[in-house]
CSV table of C-alpha atoms and ligand atoms in Angstrom, one decimal:
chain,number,residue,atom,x,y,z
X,5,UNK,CA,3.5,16.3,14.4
X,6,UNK,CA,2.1,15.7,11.0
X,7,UNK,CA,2.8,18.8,9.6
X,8,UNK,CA,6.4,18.4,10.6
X,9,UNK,CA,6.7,14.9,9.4
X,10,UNK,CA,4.9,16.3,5.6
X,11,UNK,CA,7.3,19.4,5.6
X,12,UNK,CA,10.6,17.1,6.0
X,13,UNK,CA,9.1,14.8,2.8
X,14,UNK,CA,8.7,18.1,0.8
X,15,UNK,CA,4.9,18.0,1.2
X,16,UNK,CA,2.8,21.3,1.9
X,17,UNK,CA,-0.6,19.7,3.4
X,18,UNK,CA,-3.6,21.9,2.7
X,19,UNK,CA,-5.9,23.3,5.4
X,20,UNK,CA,-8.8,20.1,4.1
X,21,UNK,CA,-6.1,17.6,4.1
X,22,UNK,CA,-5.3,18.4,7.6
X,23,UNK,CA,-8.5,18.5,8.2
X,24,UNK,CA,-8.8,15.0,6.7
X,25,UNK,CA,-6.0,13.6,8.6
X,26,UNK,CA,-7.5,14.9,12.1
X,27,UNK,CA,-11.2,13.0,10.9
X,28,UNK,CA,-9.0,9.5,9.8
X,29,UNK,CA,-7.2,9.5,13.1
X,30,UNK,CA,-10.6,10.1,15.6
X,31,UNK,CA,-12.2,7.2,12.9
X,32,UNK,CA,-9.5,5.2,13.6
X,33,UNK,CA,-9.2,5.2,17.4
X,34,UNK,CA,-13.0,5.2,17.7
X,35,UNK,CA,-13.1,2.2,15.8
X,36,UNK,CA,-10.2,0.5,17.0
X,37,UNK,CA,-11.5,-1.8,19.4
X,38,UNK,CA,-14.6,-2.8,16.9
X,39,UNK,CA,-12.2,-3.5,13.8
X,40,UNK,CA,-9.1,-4.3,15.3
X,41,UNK,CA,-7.4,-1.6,13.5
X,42,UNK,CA,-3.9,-1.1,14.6
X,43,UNK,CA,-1.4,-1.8,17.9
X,44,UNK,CA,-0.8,1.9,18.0
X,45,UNK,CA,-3.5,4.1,19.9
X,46,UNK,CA,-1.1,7.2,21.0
X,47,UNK,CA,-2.1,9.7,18.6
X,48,UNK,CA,1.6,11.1,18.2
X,49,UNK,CA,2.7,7.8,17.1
X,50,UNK,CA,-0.4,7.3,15.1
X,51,UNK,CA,0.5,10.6,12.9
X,52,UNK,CA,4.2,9.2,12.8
X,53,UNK,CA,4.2,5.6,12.3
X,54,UNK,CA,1.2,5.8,10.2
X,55,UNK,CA,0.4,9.1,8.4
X,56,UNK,CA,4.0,10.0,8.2
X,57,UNK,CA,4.9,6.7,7.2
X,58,UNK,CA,2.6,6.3,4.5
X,59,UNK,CA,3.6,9.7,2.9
X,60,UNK,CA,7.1,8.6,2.5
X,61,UNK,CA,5.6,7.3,-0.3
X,62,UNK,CA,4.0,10.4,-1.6
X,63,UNK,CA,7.1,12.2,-3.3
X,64,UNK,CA,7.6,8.8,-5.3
X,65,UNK,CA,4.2,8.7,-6.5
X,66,UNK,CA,4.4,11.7,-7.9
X,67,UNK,CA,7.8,10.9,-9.3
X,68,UNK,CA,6.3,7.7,-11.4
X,69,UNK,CA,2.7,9.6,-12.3
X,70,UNK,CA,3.2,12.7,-13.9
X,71,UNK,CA,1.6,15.5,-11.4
X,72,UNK,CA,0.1,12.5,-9.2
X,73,UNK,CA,-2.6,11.8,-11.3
X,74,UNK,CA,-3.3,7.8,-12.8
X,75,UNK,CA,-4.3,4.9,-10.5
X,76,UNK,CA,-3.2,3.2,-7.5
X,77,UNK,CA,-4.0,0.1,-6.1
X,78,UNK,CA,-3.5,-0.5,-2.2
X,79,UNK,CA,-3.4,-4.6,-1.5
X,80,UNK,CA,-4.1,-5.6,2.4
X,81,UNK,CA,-4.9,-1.8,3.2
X,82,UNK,CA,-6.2,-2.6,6.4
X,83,UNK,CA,-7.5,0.7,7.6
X,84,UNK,CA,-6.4,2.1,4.6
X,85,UNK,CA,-2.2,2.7,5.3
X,86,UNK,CA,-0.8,3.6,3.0
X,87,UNK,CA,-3.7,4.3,0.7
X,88,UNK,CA,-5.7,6.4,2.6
X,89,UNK,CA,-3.2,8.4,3.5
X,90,UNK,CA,-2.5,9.1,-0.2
X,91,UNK,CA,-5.7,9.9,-1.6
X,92,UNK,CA,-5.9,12.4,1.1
X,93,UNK,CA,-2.7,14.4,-0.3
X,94,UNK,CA,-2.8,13.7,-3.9
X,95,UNK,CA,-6.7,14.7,-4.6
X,96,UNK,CA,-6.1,13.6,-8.5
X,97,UNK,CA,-4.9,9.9,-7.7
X,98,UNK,CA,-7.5,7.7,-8.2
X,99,UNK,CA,-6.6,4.8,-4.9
X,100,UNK,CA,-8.2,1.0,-4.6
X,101,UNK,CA,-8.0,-0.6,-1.6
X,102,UNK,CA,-8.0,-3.7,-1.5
X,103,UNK,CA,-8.7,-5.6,1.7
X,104,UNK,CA,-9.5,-9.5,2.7
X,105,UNK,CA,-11.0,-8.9,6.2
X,106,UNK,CA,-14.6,-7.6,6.0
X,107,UNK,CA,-14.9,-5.5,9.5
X,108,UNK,CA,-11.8,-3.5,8.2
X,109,UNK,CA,-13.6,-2.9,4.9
X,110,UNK,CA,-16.5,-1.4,6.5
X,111,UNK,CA,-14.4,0.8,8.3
X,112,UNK,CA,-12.9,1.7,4.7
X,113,UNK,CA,-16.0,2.5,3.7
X,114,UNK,CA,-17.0,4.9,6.6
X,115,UNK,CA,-13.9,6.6,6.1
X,116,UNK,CA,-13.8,7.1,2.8
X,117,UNK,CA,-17.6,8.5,3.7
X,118,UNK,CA,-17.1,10.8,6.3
X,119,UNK,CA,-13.7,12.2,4.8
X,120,UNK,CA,-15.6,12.7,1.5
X,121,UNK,CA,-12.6,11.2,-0.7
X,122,UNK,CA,-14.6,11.4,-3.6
X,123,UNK,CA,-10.8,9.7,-5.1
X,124,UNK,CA,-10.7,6.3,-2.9
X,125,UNK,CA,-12.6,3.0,-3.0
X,126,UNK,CA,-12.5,0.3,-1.3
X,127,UNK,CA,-12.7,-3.6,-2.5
X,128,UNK,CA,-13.5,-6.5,-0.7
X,129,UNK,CA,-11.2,-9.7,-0.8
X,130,UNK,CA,-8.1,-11.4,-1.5
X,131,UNK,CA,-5.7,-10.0,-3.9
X,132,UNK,CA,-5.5,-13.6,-5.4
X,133,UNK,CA,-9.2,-13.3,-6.6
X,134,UNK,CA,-9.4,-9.5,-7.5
X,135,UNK,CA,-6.5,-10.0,-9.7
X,136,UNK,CA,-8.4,-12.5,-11.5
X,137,UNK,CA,-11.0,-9.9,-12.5
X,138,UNK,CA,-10.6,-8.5,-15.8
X,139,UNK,CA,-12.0,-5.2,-14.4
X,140,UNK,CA,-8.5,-5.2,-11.8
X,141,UNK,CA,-6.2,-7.1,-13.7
X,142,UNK,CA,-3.4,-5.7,-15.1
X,143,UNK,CA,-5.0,-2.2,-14.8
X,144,UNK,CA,-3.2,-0.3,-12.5
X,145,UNK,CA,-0.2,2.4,-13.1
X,146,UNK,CA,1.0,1.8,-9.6
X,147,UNK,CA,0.5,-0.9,-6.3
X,148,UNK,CA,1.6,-0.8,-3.0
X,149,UNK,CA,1.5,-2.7,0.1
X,150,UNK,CA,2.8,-1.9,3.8
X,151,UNK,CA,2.9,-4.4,6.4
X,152,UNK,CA,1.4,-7.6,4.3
X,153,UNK,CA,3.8,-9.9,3.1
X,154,UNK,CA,7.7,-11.0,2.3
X,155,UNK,CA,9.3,-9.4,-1.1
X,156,UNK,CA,8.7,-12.8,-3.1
X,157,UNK,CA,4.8,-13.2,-1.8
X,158,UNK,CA,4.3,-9.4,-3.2
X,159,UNK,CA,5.7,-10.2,-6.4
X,160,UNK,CA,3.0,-12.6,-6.9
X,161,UNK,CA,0.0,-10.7,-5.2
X,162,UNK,CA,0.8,-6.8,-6.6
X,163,UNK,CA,2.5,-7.2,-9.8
X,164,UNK,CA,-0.6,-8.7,-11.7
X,165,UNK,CA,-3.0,-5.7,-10.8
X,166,UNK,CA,-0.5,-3.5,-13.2
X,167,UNK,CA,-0.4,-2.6,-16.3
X,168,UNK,CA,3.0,-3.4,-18.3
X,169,UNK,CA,5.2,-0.6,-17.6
X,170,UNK,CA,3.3,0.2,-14.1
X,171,UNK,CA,5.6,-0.1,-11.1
X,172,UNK,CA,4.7,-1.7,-7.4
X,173,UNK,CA,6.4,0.1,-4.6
X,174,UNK,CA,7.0,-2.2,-1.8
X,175,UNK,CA,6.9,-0.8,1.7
X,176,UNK,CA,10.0,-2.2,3.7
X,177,UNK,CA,12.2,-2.4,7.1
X,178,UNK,CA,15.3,-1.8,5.8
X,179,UNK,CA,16.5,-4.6,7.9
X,180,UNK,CA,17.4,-7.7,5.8
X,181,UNK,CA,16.1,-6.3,2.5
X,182,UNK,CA,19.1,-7.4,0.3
X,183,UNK,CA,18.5,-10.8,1.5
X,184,UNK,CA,14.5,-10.9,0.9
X,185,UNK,CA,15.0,-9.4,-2.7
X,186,UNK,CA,17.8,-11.9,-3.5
X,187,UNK,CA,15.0,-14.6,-2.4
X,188,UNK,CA,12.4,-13.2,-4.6
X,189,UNK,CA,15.0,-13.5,-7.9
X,190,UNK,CA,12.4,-16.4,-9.2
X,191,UNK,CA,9.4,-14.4,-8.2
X,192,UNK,CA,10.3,-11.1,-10.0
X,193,UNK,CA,11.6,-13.7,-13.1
X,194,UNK,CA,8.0,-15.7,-13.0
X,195,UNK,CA,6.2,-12.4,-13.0
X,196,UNK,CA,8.1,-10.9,-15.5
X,197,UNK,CA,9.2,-7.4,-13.2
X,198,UNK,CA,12.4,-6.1,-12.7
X,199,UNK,CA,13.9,-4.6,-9.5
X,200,UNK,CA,14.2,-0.4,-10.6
X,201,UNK,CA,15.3,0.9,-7.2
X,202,UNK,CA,15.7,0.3,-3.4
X,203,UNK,CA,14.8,3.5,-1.6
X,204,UNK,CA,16.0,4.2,1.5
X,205,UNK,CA,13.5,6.8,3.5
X,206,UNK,CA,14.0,8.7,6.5
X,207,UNK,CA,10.8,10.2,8.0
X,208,UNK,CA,11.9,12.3,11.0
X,209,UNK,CA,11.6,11.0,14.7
X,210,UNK,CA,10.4,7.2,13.1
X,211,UNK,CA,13.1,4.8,15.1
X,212,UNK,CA,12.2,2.1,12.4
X,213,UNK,CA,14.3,2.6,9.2
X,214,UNK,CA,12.4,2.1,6.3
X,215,UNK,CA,13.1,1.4,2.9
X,216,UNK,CA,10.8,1.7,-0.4
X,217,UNK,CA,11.1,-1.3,-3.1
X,218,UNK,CA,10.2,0.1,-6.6
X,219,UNK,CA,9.5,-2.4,-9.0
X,220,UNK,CA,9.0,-2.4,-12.8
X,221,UNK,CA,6.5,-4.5,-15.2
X,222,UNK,CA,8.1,-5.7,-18.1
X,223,UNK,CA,5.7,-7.8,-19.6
X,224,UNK,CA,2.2,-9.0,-19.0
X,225,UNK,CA,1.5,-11.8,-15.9
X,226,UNK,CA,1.6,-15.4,-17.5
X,227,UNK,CA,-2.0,-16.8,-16.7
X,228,UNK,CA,-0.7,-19.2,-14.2
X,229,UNK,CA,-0.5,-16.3,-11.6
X,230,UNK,CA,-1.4,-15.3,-8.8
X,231,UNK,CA,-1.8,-18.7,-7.2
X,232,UNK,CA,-4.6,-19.8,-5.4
X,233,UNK,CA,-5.8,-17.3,-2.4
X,234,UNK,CA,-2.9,-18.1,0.3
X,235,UNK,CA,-0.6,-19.9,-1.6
X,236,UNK,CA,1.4,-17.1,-2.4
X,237,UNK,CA,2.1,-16.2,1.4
X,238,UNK,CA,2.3,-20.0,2.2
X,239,UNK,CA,4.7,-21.3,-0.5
X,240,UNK,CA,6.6,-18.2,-2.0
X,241,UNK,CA,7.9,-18.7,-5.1
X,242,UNK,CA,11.5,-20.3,-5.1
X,243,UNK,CA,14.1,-21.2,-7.8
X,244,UNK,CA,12.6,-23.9,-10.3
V,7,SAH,N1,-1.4,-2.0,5.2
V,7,SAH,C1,-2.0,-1.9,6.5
V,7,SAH,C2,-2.4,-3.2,7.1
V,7,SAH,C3,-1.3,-4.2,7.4
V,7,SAH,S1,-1.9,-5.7,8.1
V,7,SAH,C4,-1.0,-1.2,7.4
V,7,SAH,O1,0.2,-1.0,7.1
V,7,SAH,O2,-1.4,-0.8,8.6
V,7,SAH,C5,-2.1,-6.7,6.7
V,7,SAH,C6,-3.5,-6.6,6.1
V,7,SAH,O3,-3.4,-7.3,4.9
V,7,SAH,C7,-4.6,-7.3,6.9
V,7,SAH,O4,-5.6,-6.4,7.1
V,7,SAH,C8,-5.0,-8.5,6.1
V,7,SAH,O5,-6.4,-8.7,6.2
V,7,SAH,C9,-4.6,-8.0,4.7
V,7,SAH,N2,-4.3,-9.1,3.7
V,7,SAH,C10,-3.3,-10.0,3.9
V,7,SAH,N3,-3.2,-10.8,2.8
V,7,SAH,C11,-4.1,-10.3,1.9
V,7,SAH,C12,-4.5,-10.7,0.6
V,7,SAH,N4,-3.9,-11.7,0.0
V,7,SAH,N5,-5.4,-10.0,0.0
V,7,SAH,C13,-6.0,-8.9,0.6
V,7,SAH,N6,-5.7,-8.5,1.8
V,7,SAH,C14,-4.8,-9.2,2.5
């Protein structure tokens, strides 16, 4: 299932990253029930609407960061999707996770452990506070987020962990995406980023159609942002 899923993304998984992959997806449904992990337990859908979904990011990455190498940051990984996922097939990536709930951290941690992803880390808290740490902020070639927030609330949360010139790729139902990046238009202004593409993906068999949101930096955060933790989700930025 995976392999099929890798092979219609142009990816040729290695013999230890399947190997990974098989490890991640026991971890996970062992410690599902401890760390509330995820909604899906089939392990077909697990390979498709996680690992498969998270590559889709994969090609792009390796698009933006000559020969996949630089640094990714992963905000509200959960149990590490996409990040994870990516550190697994792109060895010479260098992936932060960062994640605010503290039983799905140490689950991070075990992973990255027991997969030996010598490339993967994993930080504790919001992305509101890390990105107020001069060892995170604007640091990062490339951010990501599945799952976590509306376009306009990512803005504020991803595009302060980048360098200028890095890009956050925003992982997306493809459902209403005009309309959420036309609400962010003071967000992306505020933070100083600039919509480069809207990607539509197809992995095979996935009934949800998703859609990748690449952003660019154009100039560093102003000091006012992020807001404080939970403000960003709670009031996202809106036309002055
Ligand atoms: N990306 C994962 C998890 C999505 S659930 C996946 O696709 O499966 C959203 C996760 O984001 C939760 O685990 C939540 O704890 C985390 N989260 C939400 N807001 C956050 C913030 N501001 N900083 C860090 N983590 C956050």
């Amino acid at each position: 299932m995976l392999d099929r899923g890798a092979r219609a993304l142009g990816l040729n998984l290695t013999g230890a990253a399947r190997d990974r992959f098989e490890r991640f997806l026991e971890e996970l449904l062992a410690w599902n029930d401890r760390a509330g992990l995820t909604s899906i337990t089939d392990p077909d859908e697990v390979q498709l609407k996680h690992f498969v979904d998270s590559l889709t990011l994969a090609p792009l990455v390796v698009r933006h960061l000559a020969g996949g190498s630089g640094t990714v940051v992963d905000v509200g990984a959960g149990p590490g999707l996409p990040g994870l996922a990516l550190a697994i097939v792109l060895p010479d990536l260098e992936v932060t996770l960062v994640e605010a709930t503290g039983k799905k951290v140490v689950f991070l941690l075990h992973a990255i452990k027991t997969l030996a992803l010598g490339n993967a880390r994993a930080v504790r808290g919001r992305a509101e506070e890390i990105a107020r740490q001069p060892e995170h902020r604007e640091r990062y070639d490339l951010a990501t987020a599945r799952a976590v927030g509306s376009v306009a609330t990512l803005v504020e949360l991803l595009v302060p962990l980048l360098r200028v010139g890095g890009r956050a790729v925003l992982m997306k139902t493809r459902t209403g995406i005009d309309e959420e990046i036309a609400a962010a238009a003071s967000a992306l202004d505020r933070l100083r980023c600039v919509v480069d593409a809207v990607e539509p993906v197809a992995p095979p068999d996935l009934c949800e159609t998703r859609v990748l949101v690449v952003l660019r930096k154009v100039a560093a955060t102003p000091p006012t942002y992020p807001r404080r933790p939970g403000v960003p989700a709670r009031r996202p930025l809106r036309q002055a």
